Short mmCIF file of C-alpha atoms and ligand atoms in Angstrom, two decimals:
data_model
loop_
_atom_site.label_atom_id
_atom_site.label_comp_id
_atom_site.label_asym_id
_atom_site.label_seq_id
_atom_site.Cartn_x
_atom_site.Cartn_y
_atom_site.Cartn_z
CA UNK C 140 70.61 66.95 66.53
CA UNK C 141 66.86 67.79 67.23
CA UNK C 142 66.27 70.84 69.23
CA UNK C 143 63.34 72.46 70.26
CA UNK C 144 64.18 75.70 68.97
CA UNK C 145 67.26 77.29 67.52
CA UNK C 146 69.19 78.26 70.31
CA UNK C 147 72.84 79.13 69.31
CA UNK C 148 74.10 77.78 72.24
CA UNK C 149 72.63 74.41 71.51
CA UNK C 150 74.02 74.42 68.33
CA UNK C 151 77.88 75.06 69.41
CA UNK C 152 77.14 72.47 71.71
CA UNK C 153 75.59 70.10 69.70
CA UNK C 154 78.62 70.72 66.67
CA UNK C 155 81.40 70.23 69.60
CA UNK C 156 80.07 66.80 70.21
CA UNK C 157 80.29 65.96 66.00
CA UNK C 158 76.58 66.10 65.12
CA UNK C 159 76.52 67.10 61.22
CA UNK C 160 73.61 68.76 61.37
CA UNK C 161 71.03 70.99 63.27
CA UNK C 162 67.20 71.06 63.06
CA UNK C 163 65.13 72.77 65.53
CA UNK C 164 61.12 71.81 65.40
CA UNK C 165 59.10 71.53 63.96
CA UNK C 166 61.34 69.44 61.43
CA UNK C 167 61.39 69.70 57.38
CA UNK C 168 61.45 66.00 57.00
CA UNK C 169 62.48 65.81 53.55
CA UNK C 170 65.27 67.67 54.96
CA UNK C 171 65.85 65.54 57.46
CA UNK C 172 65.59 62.51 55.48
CA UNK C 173 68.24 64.13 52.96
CA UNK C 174 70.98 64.69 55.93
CA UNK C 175 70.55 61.63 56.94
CA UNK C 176 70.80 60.20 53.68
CA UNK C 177 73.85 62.39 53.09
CA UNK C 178 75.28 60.95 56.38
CA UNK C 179 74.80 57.01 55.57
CA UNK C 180 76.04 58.09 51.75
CA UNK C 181 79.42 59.52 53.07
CA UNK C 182 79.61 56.48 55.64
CA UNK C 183 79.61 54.02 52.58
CA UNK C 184 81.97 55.91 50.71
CA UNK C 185 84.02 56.08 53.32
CA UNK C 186 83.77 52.58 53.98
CA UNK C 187 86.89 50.33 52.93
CA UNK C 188 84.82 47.09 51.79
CA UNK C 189 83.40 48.72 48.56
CA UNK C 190 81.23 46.60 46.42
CA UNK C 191 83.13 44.43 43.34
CA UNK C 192 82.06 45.43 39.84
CA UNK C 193 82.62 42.41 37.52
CA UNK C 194 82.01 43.17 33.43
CA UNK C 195 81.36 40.40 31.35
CA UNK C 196 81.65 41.08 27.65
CA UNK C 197 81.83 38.55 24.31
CA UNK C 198 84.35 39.03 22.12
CA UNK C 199 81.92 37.90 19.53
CA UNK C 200 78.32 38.62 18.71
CA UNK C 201 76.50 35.51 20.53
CA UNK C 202 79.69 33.51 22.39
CA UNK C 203 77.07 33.82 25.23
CA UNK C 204 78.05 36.94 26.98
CA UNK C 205 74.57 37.73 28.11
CA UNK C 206 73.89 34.05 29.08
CA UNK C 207 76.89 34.35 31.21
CA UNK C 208 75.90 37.85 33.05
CA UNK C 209 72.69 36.80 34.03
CA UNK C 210 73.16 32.94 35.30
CA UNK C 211 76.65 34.31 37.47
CA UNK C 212 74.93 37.25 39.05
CA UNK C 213 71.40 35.02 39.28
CA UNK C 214 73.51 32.49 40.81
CA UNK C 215 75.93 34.54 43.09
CA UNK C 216 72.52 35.90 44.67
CA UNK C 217 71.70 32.36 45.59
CA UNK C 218 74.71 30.85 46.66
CA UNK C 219 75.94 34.16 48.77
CA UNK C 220 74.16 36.22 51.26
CA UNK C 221 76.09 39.45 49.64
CA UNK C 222 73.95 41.80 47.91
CA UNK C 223 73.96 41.27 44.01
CA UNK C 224 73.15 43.83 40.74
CA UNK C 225 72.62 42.97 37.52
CA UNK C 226 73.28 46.07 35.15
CA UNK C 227 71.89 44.88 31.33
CA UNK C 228 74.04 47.61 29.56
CA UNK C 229 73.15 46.66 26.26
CA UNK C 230 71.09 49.08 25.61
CA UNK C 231 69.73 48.65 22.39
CA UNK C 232 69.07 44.83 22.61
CA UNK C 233 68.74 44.02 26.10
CA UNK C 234 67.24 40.83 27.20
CA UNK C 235 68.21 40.60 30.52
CA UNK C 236 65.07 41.15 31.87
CA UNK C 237 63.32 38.04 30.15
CA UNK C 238 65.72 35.80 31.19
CA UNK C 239 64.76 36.64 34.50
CA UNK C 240 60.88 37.02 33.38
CA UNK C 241 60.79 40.39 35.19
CA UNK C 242 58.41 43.39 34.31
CA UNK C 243 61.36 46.77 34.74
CA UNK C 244 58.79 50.02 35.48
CA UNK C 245 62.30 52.10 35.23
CA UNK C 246 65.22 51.67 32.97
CA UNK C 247 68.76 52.11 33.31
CA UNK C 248 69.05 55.46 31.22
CA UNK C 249 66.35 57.03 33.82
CA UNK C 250 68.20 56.07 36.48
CA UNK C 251 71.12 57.67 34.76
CA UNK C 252 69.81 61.10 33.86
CA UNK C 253 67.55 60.98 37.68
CA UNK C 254 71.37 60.15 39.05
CA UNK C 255 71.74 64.10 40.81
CA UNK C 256 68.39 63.12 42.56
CA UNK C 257 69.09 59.79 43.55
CA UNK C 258 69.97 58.51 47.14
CA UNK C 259 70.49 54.77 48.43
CA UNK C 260 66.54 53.92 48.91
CA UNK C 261 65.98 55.91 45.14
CA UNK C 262 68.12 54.04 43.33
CA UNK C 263 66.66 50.82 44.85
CA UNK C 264 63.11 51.78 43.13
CA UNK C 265 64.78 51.88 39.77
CA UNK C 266 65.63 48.13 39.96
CA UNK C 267 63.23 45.00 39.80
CA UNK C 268 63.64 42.38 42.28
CA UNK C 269 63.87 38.52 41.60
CA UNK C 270 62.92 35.92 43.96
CA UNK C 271 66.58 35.01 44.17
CA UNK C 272 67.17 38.62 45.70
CA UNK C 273 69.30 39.89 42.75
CA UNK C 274 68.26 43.09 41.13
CA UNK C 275 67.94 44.09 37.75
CA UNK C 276 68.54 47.16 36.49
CA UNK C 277 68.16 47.40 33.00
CA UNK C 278 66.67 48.61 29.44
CA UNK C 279 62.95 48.03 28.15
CA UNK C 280 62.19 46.63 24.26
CA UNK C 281 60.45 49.43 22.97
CA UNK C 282 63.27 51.92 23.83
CA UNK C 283 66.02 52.30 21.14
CA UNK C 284 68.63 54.45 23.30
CA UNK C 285 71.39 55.31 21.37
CA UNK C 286 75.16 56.36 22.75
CA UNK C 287 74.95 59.57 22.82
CA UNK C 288 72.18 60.27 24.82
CA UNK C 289 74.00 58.88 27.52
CA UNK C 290 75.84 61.27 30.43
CA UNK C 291 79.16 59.85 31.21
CA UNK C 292 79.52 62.11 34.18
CA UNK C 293 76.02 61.12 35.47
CA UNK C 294 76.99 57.15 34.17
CA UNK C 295 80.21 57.39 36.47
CA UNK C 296 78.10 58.64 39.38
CA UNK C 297 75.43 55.68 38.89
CA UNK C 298 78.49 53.03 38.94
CA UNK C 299 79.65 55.04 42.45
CA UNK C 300 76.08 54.38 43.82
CA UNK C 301 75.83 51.13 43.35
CA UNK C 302 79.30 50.03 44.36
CA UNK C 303 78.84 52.01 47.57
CA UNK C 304 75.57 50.87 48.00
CA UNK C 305 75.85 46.93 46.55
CA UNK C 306 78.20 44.23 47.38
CA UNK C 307 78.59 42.64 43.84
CA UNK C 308 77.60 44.57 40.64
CA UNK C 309 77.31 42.31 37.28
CA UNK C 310 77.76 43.89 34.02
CA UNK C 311 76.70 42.83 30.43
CA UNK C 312 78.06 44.50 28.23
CA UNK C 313 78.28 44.10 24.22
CA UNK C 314 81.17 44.33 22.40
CA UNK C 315 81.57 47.54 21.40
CA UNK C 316 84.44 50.21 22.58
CA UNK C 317 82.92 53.68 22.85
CA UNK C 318 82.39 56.01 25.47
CA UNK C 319 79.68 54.41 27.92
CA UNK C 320 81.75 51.10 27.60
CA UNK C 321 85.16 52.47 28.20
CA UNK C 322 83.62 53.87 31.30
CA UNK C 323 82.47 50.71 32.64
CA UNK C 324 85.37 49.18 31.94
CA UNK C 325 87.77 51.48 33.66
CA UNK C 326 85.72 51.12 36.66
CA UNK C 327 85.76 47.55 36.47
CA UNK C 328 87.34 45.28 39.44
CA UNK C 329 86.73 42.20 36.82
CA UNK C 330 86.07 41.94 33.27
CA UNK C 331 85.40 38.32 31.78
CA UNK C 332 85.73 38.03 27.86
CA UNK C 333 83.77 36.05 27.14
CA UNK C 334 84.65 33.49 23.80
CA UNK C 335 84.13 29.98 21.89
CA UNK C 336 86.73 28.04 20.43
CA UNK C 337 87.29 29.08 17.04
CA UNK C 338 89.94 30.97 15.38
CA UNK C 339 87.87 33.93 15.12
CA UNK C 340 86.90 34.21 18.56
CA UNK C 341 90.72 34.32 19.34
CA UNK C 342 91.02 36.64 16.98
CA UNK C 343 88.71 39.22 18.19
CA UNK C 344 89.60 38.12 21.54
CA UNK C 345 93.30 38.86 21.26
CA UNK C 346 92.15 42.68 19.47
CA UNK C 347 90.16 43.53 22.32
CA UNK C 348 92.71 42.42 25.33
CA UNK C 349 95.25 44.56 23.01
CA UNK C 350 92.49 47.54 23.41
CA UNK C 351 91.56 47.06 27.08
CA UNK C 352 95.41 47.40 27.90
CA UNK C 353 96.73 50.07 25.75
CA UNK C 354 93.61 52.35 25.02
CA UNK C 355 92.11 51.67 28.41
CA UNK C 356 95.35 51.25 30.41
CA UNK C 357 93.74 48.40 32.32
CA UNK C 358 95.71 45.81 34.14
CA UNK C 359 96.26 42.14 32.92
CA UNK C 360 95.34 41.11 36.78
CA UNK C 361 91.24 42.28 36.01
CA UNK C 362 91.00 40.32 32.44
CA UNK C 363 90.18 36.95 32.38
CA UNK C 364 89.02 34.93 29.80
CA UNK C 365 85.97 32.26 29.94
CA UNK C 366 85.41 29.71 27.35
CA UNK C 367 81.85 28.79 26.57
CA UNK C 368 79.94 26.14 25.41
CA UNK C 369 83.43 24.21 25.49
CA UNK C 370 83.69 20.97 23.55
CA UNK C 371 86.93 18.97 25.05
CA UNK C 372 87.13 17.73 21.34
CA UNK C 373 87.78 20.52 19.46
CA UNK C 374 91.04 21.17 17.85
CA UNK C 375 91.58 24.40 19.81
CA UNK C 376 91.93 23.19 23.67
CA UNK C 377 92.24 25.48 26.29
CA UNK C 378 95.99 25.61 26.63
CA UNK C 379 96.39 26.59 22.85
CA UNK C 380 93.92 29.74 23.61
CA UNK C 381 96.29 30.08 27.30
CA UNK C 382 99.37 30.21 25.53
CA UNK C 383 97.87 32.38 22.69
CA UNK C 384 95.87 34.79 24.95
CA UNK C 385 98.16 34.81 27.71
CA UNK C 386 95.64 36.47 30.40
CA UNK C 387 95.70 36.13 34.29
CA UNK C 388 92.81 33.52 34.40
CA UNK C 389 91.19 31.34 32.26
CA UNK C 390 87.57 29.63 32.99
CA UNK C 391 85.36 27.16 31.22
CA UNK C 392 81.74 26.84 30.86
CA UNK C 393 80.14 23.53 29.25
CA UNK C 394 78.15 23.79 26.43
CA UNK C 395 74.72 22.28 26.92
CA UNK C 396 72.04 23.55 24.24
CA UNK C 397 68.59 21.69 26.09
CA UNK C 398 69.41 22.96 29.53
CA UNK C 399 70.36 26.49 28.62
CA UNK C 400 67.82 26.97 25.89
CA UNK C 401 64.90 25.55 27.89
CA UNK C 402 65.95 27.75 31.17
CA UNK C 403 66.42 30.93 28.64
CA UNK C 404 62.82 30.17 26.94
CA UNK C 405 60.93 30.01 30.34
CA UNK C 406 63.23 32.76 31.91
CA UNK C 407 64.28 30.52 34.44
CA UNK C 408 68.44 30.74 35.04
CA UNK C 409 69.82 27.37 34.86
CA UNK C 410 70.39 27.00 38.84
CA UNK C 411 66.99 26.92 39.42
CA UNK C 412 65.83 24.82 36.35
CA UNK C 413 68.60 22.49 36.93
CA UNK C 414 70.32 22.92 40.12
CA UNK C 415 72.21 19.69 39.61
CA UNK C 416 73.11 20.16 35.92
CA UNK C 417 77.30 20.40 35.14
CA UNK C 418 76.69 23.64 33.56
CA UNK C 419 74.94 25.31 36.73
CA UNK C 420 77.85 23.56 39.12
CA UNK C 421 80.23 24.96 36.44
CA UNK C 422 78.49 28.71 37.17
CA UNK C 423 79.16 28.00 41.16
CA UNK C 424 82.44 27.44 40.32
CA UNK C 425 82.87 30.61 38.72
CA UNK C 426 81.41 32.52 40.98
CA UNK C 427 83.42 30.83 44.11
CA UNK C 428 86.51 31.92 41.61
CA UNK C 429 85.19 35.40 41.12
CA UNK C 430 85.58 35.47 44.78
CA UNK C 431 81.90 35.82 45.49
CA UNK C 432 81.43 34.59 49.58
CA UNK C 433 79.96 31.14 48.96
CA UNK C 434 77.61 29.91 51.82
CA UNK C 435 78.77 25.98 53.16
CA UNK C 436 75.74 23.93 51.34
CA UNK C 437 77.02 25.45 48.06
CA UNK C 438 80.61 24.86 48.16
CA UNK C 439 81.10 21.61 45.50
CA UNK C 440 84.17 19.53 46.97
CA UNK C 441 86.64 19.00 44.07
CA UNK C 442 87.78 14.82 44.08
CA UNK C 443 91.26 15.59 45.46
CA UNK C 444 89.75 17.51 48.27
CA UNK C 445 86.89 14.92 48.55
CA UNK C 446 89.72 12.13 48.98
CA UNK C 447 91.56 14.46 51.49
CA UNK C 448 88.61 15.01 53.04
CA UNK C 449 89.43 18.75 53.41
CA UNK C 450 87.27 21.32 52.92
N1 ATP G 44 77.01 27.21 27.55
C1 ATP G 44 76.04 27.24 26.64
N2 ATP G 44 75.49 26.09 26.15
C2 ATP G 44 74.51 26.13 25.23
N3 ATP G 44 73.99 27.26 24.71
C3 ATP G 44 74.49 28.43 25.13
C4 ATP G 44 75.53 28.49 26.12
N4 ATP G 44 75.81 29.81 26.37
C5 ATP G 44 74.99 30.53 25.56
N5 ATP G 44 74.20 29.73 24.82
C6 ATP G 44 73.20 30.17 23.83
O1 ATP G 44 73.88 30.93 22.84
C7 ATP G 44 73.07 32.00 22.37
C8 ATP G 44 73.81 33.33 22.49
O2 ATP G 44 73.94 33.64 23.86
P1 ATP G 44 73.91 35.15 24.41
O3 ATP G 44 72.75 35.88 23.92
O4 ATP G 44 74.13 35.05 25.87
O5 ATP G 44 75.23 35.68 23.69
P2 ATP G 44 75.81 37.16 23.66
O6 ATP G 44 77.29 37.01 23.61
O7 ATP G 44 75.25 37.97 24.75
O8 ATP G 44 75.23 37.66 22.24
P3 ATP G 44 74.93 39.16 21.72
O9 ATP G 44 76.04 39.43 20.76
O10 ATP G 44 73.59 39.03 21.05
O11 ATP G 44 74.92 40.06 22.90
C9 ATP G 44 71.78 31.95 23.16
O12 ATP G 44 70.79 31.31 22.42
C10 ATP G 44 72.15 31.14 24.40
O13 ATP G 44 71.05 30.47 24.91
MG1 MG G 45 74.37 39.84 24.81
#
């Protein structure tokens, strides 16, 4: 409420009808701008559709983890009229932001210790925008950040922004348990290992479900696991890995060396270098199984439902 002076009266009234707050003129407006931002930041929260935060990590140095992160949120923002984040949390080797071929001006770890000051249009500034709509928020190559700088209280606040304020946040995140991960990862509605088929993949694979469970105390329901750059001739197939890995879902990527490398060398993501490509239809699929809200023209109908004509 907006009075023109402060008349006590007015501002029994005014409380009575459920206005939270009271400025007579002439109005602060940084104040006013901070109520109000206070007001649409307690709406959010208090809103039962909160954004999803999906975590992709490798199991292995290079199974493709980062390739992953960036083509399913790059793609999601395409296919879906939701709101989509990409967070590069590898903070030390980042390289989100050229596979997108965007400039950052701020980095994540700002945006982390500038959390306290931070509303929804703040935040917003601290992320780079691609043509697809998704935004990146993420590291810059001449930083070395290293784990301790960062504040898990103020990191647990930033992932509470942008699930109020986003509809899908992506994560990459290297393998590595310490603190900053084991924070993401308890907040995470979805984590995708990702792996290759080899023995040692499994093996790593199988060590890190066995820490997300009993370390983390997460539930087998938000672990899935995604095969990359899968070869339907290799000795390991995917119900060997099932059976071995037993996790809630399982998901496959193709492998396909020209498309991705070309897309990754001009910082193109592969649905817009090869929109018709089995690998980028593979990444739809995904994303339509991650239950991101898939517009019509996107949807791919399987055969079966082709020759059932359903939809
Ligand atoms: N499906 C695929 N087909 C062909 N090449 C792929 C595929 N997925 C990833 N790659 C390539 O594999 C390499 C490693 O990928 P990426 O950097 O995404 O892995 P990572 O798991 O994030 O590795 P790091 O341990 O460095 O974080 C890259 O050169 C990438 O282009
Ligand atoms: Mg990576």
């Amino acid at each position: 409420m907006i009075a023109a002076d402060n008349n006590s009266q007015l501002m029994r009234l005014a409380m009575q009808a459920g206005a939270r707050d009271f400025f007579a003129e002439p109005v602060d407006r940084q104040e006013l701008h901070k109520a109000l931002n206070q007001v649409i930041f307690d709406l959010r929260r208090g809103h039962s559709q909160q954004g999803i935060l999906t975590t992709v990590i490798n199991a292995k140095g290079g199974s493709g983890g980062s390739f992953v992160a960036c083509n399913l949120a790059h793609t999601a923002s395409v296919v879906s009229d939701s709101s989509i984040v990409l967070m590069d949390f590898d903070l030390q080797f980042g390289s989100q932001s050229l596979n997108l071929d965007l400039r950052p001006r701020h980095t994540i770890v700002e945006a982390i210790n500038d959390i306290h000051k931070l509303d929804f249009d703040a935040i917003d500034g601290y992320m780079v925008q691609h043509k697809s709509g998704l935004r990146l928020l993420s590291t810059m190559h001449e930083q070395l950040v290293l784990p301790g700088e960062i504040d898990l209280e103020n990191l647990d606040h930033l992932l509470t922004l942008m699930i109020s304020n986003y509809d899908r946040i992506f994560v990459d995140l290297p393998r590595q348990i310490d603190p900053v991960s084991a924070t993401i990862l308890e907040r995470s509605d979805q984590i995708i290992i990702v792996i290759q088929q080899s023995l040692a993949h499994m093996r790593d694979a199988q060590r890190l479900i066995r820490i997300l469970k009993s370390e983390l105390n997460i539930s087998d329901k938000n672990i899935s696991i995604l095969i990359n750059r899968f070869d339907p001739k290799s000795n390991l197939q995917p119900k060997d890995i099932q059976a071995t890995l037993s996790c809630a879902s399982f998901y496959l990527i193709p492998n396909d060396y020209e498309t991705v490398s070309h897309s990754t060398n001009l910082g193109t993501p592969v649905l817009e270098y090869a929109r018709h490509s089995a690998i980028a239809k593979a990444i739809v699929d995904l994303a339509e199984d991650l239950h991101v809200k898939i517009k019509e023209e996107y949807k791919e109908k399987s055969f079966i439902k082709k020759l059932l004509n359903l939809t």
